[in-house]
Amino acid sequence: MKIRTHIIIIVLMLAINIGKCPAQIHSIDLRSDLPSWILLSPSIGADINWNQRWSAGISGSYAHWHISGKGHFPRISVAEATIRRYGEGEAAFKGFYLGANIGMQWYDISPKHHKGWNGNNLAAGVLAGYTLLLPSNWAFDAGLGLGYLYRDYKRFEWYSPANKDRIINSHKGSAFGITHLSIAVIYRFKCK
């Protein structure tokens, strides 16, 4: 099975087991990343929060469909795992956090009759962010991760005599860069 299928199965299993948590589990969060929706790449994720300060989660987005018509949108899919440690504060799982992330990104950015990119990134890094609690079990989270990227992509451009794209070059290599960018809305299911 592909990794995207595994992520969906795990998220569904977590959602089914809400309310049947071991004693150490404080809550389970369902999250959705807002920038992904803007890029027409629906996003969903789940976090398990335990011991008042620790959180581990998986998330993913999917957008590998073709949109016919006039518009050409970037197709970006992501699968990611994170672990976070919240700082000491007045409430659990609120405020600033530090953590680590690892993930895979697949993309096809192809504006009509222009230069484009197609490939994937493997990313691992450290992240920092802030979680703001909102009323009625809702929360807002913003995070940024920096670290190692292994990039494997092809650049192409529109070649009008042949009326199709042609590869300009391909690249495989490592780089330092952004490994995680999240502005998410969270709904928290507290365990009994």
mmCIF file of C-alpha atoms in Angstrom:
data_model
loop_
_atom_site.group_PDB
_atom_site.id
_atom_site.type_symbol
_atom_site.label_atom_id
_atom_site.label_comp_id
_atom_site.label_asym_id
_atom_site.label_seq_id
_atom_site.Cartn_x
_atom_site.Cartn_y
_atom_site.Cartn_z
ATOM 1 C CA MET A 1 0.000 0.000 0.000
ATOM 2 C CA LYS A 2 1.092 3.528 -0.608
ATOM 3 C CA ILE A 3 1.999 5.830 2.272
ATOM 4 C CA ARG A 4 -1.069 8.017 1.631
ATOM 5 C CA THR A 5 -3.343 5.026 2.177
ATOM 6 C CA HIS A 6 -1.554 4.228 5.459
ATOM 7 C CA ILE A 7 -2.061 7.796 6.687
ATOM 8 C CA ILE A 8 -5.797 7.694 5.936
ATOM 9 C CA ILE A 9 -6.174 4.339 7.722
ATOM 10 C CA ILE A 10 -4.315 5.577 10.834
ATOM 11 C CA VAL A 11 -6.365 8.795 11.013
ATOM 12 C CA LEU A 12 -9.607 6.805 10.733
ATOM 13 C CA MET A 13 -8.466 4.365 13.440
ATOM 14 C CA LEU A 14 -7.672 7.275 15.759
ATOM 15 C CA ALA A 15 -11.055 8.883 15.075
ATOM 16 C CA ILE A 16 -12.903 5.615 15.850
ATOM 17 C CA ASN A 17 -11.048 5.187 19.179
ATOM 18 C CA ILE A 18 -11.711 8.713 20.501
ATOM 19 C CA GLY A 19 -12.841 8.502 24.126
ATOM 20 C CA LYS A 20 -11.148 5.102 24.710
ATOM 21 C CA CYS A 21 -7.703 6.433 25.567
ATOM 22 C CA PRO A 22 -5.099 5.035 27.970
ATOM 23 C CA ALA A 23 -4.577 7.037 31.161
ATOM 24 C CA GLN A 24 -1.462 8.859 29.871
ATOM 25 C CA ILE A 25 -3.267 10.224 26.784
ATOM 26 C CA HIS A 26 -4.696 13.688 27.402
ATOM 27 C CA SER A 27 -6.401 14.292 24.056
ATOM 28 C CA ILE A 28 -6.495 13.487 20.360
ATOM 29 C CA ASP A 29 -6.502 16.330 17.846
ATOM 30 C CA LEU A 30 -7.803 16.379 14.311
ATOM 31 C CA ARG A 31 -6.124 19.109 12.260
ATOM 32 C CA SER A 32 -6.328 20.641 8.822
ATOM 33 C CA ASP A 33 -3.710 22.899 7.276
ATOM 34 C CA LEU A 34 -5.169 26.063 5.723
ATOM 35 C CA PRO A 35 -2.480 26.802 3.055
ATOM 36 C CA SER A 36 -3.045 23.315 1.620
ATOM 37 C CA TRP A 37 -6.699 24.084 1.005
ATOM 38 C CA ILE A 38 -5.754 27.308 -0.807
ATOM 39 C CA LEU A 39 -3.606 25.200 -3.182
ATOM 40 C CA LEU A 40 -6.571 22.812 -3.707
ATOM 41 C CA SER A 41 -4.738 20.103 -1.778
ATOM 42 C CA PRO A 42 -7.104 19.001 1.034
ATOM 43 C CA SER A 43 -5.269 18.286 4.263
ATOM 44 C CA ILE A 44 -6.033 16.196 7.343
ATOM 45 C CA GLY A 45 -3.964 15.081 10.289
ATOM 46 C CA ALA A 46 -4.174 13.642 13.784
ATOM 47 C CA ASP A 47 -2.117 14.300 16.925
ATOM 48 C CA ILE A 48 -1.948 12.326 20.156
ATOM 49 C CA ASN A 49 -1.201 14.473 23.217
ATOM 50 C CA TRP A 50 0.194 12.915 26.408
ATOM 51 C CA ASN A 51 1.843 13.725 29.750
ATOM 52 C CA GLN A 52 0.700 17.367 29.605
ATOM 53 C CA ARG A 53 3.566 18.460 27.305
ATOM 54 C CA TRP A 54 4.198 15.933 24.487
ATOM 55 C CA SER A 55 2.437 15.593 21.159
ATOM 56 C CA ALA A 56 3.049 13.283 18.174
ATOM 57 C CA GLY A 57 1.161 13.440 14.941
ATOM 58 C CA ILE A 58 0.804 12.513 11.319
ATOM 59 C CA SER A 59 -0.689 14.589 8.556
ATOM 60 C CA GLY A 60 -1.078 14.589 4.844
ATOM 61 C CA SER A 61 -2.548 16.372 1.874
ATOM 62 C CA TYR A 62 -3.379 15.155 -1.590
ATOM 63 C CA ALA A 63 -3.644 16.980 -4.920
ATOM 64 C CA HIS A 64 -2.526 14.793 -7.791
ATOM 65 C CA TRP A 65 -5.500 15.260 -10.029
ATOM 66 C CA HIS A 66 -5.629 17.124 -13.316
ATOM 67 C CA ILE A 67 -7.871 20.132 -13.579
ATOM 68 C CA SER A 68 -9.167 20.688 -17.064
ATOM 69 C CA GLY A 69 -10.036 24.061 -18.455
ATOM 70 C CA LYS A 70 -8.227 27.369 -18.304
ATOM 71 C CA GLY A 71 -6.568 27.143 -14.893
ATOM 72 C CA HIS A 72 -3.388 25.258 -14.064
ATOM 73 C CA PHE A 73 -2.873 24.796 -10.339
ATOM 74 C CA PRO A 74 0.172 23.402 -8.564
ATOM 75 C CA ARG A 75 -0.344 19.792 -7.509
ATOM 76 C CA ILE A 76 1.366 19.310 -4.158
ATOM 77 C CA SER A 77 0.927 16.286 -1.875
ATOM 78 C CA VAL A 78 2.554 15.843 1.526
ATOM 79 C CA ALA A 79 2.914 13.047 4.102
ATOM 80 C CA GLU A 80 4.529 14.045 7.401
ATOM 81 C CA ALA A 81 5.143 12.919 10.980
ATOM 82 C CA THR A 82 5.939 15.342 13.809
ATOM 83 C CA ILE A 83 6.756 15.256 17.505
ATOM 84 C CA ARG A 84 6.430 18.344 19.720
ATOM 85 C CA ARG A 85 7.351 19.333 23.271
ATOM 86 C CA TYR A 86 5.355 22.231 24.672
ATOM 87 C CA GLY A 87 6.963 24.662 27.096
ATOM 88 C CA GLU A 88 5.807 25.195 30.636
ATOM 89 C CA GLY A 89 2.652 27.280 30.645
ATOM 90 C CA GLU A 90 -0.659 27.764 32.330
ATOM 91 C CA ALA A 91 -2.443 25.031 30.329
ATOM 92 C CA ALA A 92 -1.419 21.796 28.652
ATOM 93 C CA PHE A 93 -0.732 21.825 24.894
ATOM 94 C CA LYS A 94 -0.886 25.593 24.657
ATOM 95 C CA GLY A 95 1.759 28.153 23.778
ATOM 96 C CA PHE A 96 5.209 27.718 22.251
ATOM 97 C CA TYR A 97 6.644 24.340 21.293
ATOM 98 C CA LEU A 98 9.803 22.835 19.818
ATOM 99 C CA GLY A 99 9.942 19.582 17.924
ATOM 100 C CA ALA A 100 11.103 17.538 14.971
ATOM 101 C CA ASN A 101 9.541 16.507 11.698
ATOM 102 C CA ILE A 102 10.130 14.077 8.854
ATOM 103 C CA GLY A 103 8.144 13.951 5.670
ATOM 104 C CA MET A 104 7.817 13.489 1.942
ATOM 105 C CA GLN A 105 6.521 16.023 -0.576
ATOM 106 C CA TRP A 106 5.433 15.293 -4.140
ATOM 107 C CA TYR A 107 4.820 18.166 -6.535
ATOM 108 C CA ASP A 108 3.992 19.026 -10.123
ATOM 109 C CA ILE A 109 4.010 22.751 -10.730
ATOM 110 C CA SER A 110 3.249 23.323 -14.385
ATOM 111 C CA PRO A 111 1.859 26.695 -15.436
ATOM 112 C CA LYS A 112 0.406 26.546 -18.926
ATOM 113 C CA HIS A 113 3.083 27.257 -21.570
ATOM 114 C CA HIS A 114 5.747 28.238 -19.011
ATOM 115 C CA LYS A 115 8.615 26.637 -17.100
ATOM 116 C CA GLY A 116 7.631 24.087 -14.478
ATOM 117 C CA TRP A 117 8.922 21.544 -11.929
ATOM 118 C CA ASN A 118 8.020 17.954 -11.209
ATOM 119 C CA GLY A 119 9.569 15.853 -8.445
ATOM 120 C CA ASN A 120 9.718 15.054 -4.754
ATOM 121 C CA ASN A 121 11.499 16.073 -1.569
ATOM 122 C CA LEU A 122 12.444 14.070 1.495
ATOM 123 C CA ALA A 123 12.574 16.446 4.472
ATOM 124 C CA ALA A 124 13.763 16.147 8.089
ATOM 125 C CA GLY A 125 14.281 19.000 10.489
ATOM 126 C CA VAL A 126 13.525 20.841 13.690
ATOM 127 C CA LEU A 127 10.393 22.904 14.103
ATOM 128 C CA ALA A 128 9.056 25.631 16.335
ATOM 129 C CA GLY A 129 5.553 26.956 16.641
ATOM 130 C CA TYR A 130 2.730 28.282 18.749
ATOM 131 C CA THR A 131 -0.679 26.823 19.599
ATOM 132 C CA LEU A 132 -3.483 29.189 20.577
ATOM 133 C CA LEU A 133 -6.449 27.616 22.366
ATOM 134 C CA LEU A 134 -9.874 28.824 21.232
ATOM 135 C CA PRO A 135 -13.290 28.244 22.821
ATOM 136 C CA SER A 136 -15.113 24.894 22.598
ATOM 137 C CA ASN A 137 -12.163 22.526 22.019
ATOM 138 C CA TRP A 138 -10.864 24.457 18.996
ATOM 139 C CA ALA A 139 -7.269 25.623 18.568
ATOM 140 C CA PHE A 140 -5.126 27.454 16.034
ATOM 141 C CA ASP A 141 -1.543 26.346 15.346
ATOM 142 C CA ALA A 142 1.306 27.922 13.373
ATOM 143 C CA GLY A 143 4.664 26.202 12.909
ATOM 144 C CA LEU A 144 7.849 26.461 10.877
ATOM 145 C CA GLY A 145 10.512 23.781 10.412
ATOM 146 C CA LEU A 146 14.032 24.079 9.024
ATOM 147 C CA GLY A 147 16.468 21.325 8.148
ATOM 148 C CA TYR A 148 17.677 18.832 5.553
ATOM 149 C CA LEU A 149 16.008 18.370 2.168
ATOM 150 C CA TYR A 150 16.846 15.707 -0.365
ATOM 151 C CA ARG A 151 15.435 16.962 -3.662
ATOM 152 C CA ASP A 152 14.838 14.960 -6.823
ATOM 153 C CA TYR A 153 13.110 16.956 -9.547
ATOM 154 C CA LYS A 154 12.960 17.804 -13.237
ATOM 155 C CA ARG A 155 12.580 21.279 -14.705
ATOM 156 C CA PHE A 156 10.756 21.607 -17.979
ATOM 157 C CA GLU A 157 9.508 24.286 -20.322
ATOM 158 C CA TRP A 158 6.914 24.570 -23.028
ATOM 159 C CA TYR A 159 8.334 23.779 -26.468
ATOM 160 C CA SER A 160 5.923 25.299 -29.000
ATOM 161 C CA PRO A 161 7.261 23.645 -32.215
ATOM 162 C CA ALA A 162 6.396 20.223 -30.767
ATOM 163 C CA ASN A 163 3.373 21.587 -28.841
ATOM 164 C CA LYS A 164 4.478 19.874 -25.584
ATOM 165 C CA ASP A 165 6.767 20.218 -22.580
ATOM 166 C CA ARG A 166 10.452 19.315 -22.792
ATOM 167 C CA ILE A 167 12.880 18.651 -19.933
ATOM 168 C CA ILE A 168 15.433 21.433 -19.404
ATOM 169 C CA ASN A 169 17.391 19.656 -16.667
ATOM 170 C CA SER A 170 17.046 17.314 -13.712
ATOM 171 C CA HIS A 171 18.485 17.629 -10.238
ATOM 172 C CA LYS A 172 19.187 15.234 -7.351
ATOM 173 C CA GLY A 173 20.867 16.549 -4.259
ATOM 174 C CA SER A 174 20.758 17.879 -0.738
ATOM 175 C CA ALA A 175 19.933 21.327 0.531
ATOM 176 C CA PHE A 176 19.093 23.227 3.717
ATOM 177 C CA GLY A 177 15.603 24.706 3.683
ATOM 178 C CA ILE A 178 12.050 24.827 4.971
ATOM 179 C CA THR A 179 10.891 21.338 5.961
ATOM 180 C CA HIS A 180 7.558 22.231 7.576
ATOM 181 C CA LEU A 181 5.117 25.113 7.192
ATOM 182 C CA SER A 182 1.787 24.922 8.927
ATOM 183 C CA ILE A 183 -1.109 27.208 9.721
ATOM 184 C CA ALA A 184 -3.702 24.780 11.018
ATOM 185 C CA VAL A 185 -7.150 24.699 12.564
ATOM 186 C CA ILE A 186 -7.447 21.995 15.247
ATOM 187 C CA TYR A 187 -10.376 20.310 16.956
ATOM 188 C CA ARG A 188 -9.418 18.600 20.224
ATOM 189 C CA PHE A 189 -11.152 15.476 21.551
ATOM 190 C CA LYS A 190 -10.362 15.220 25.266
ATOM 191 C CA CYS A 191 -10.079 11.714 26.662
ATOM 192 C CA LYS A 192 -12.176 10.751 29.625
#
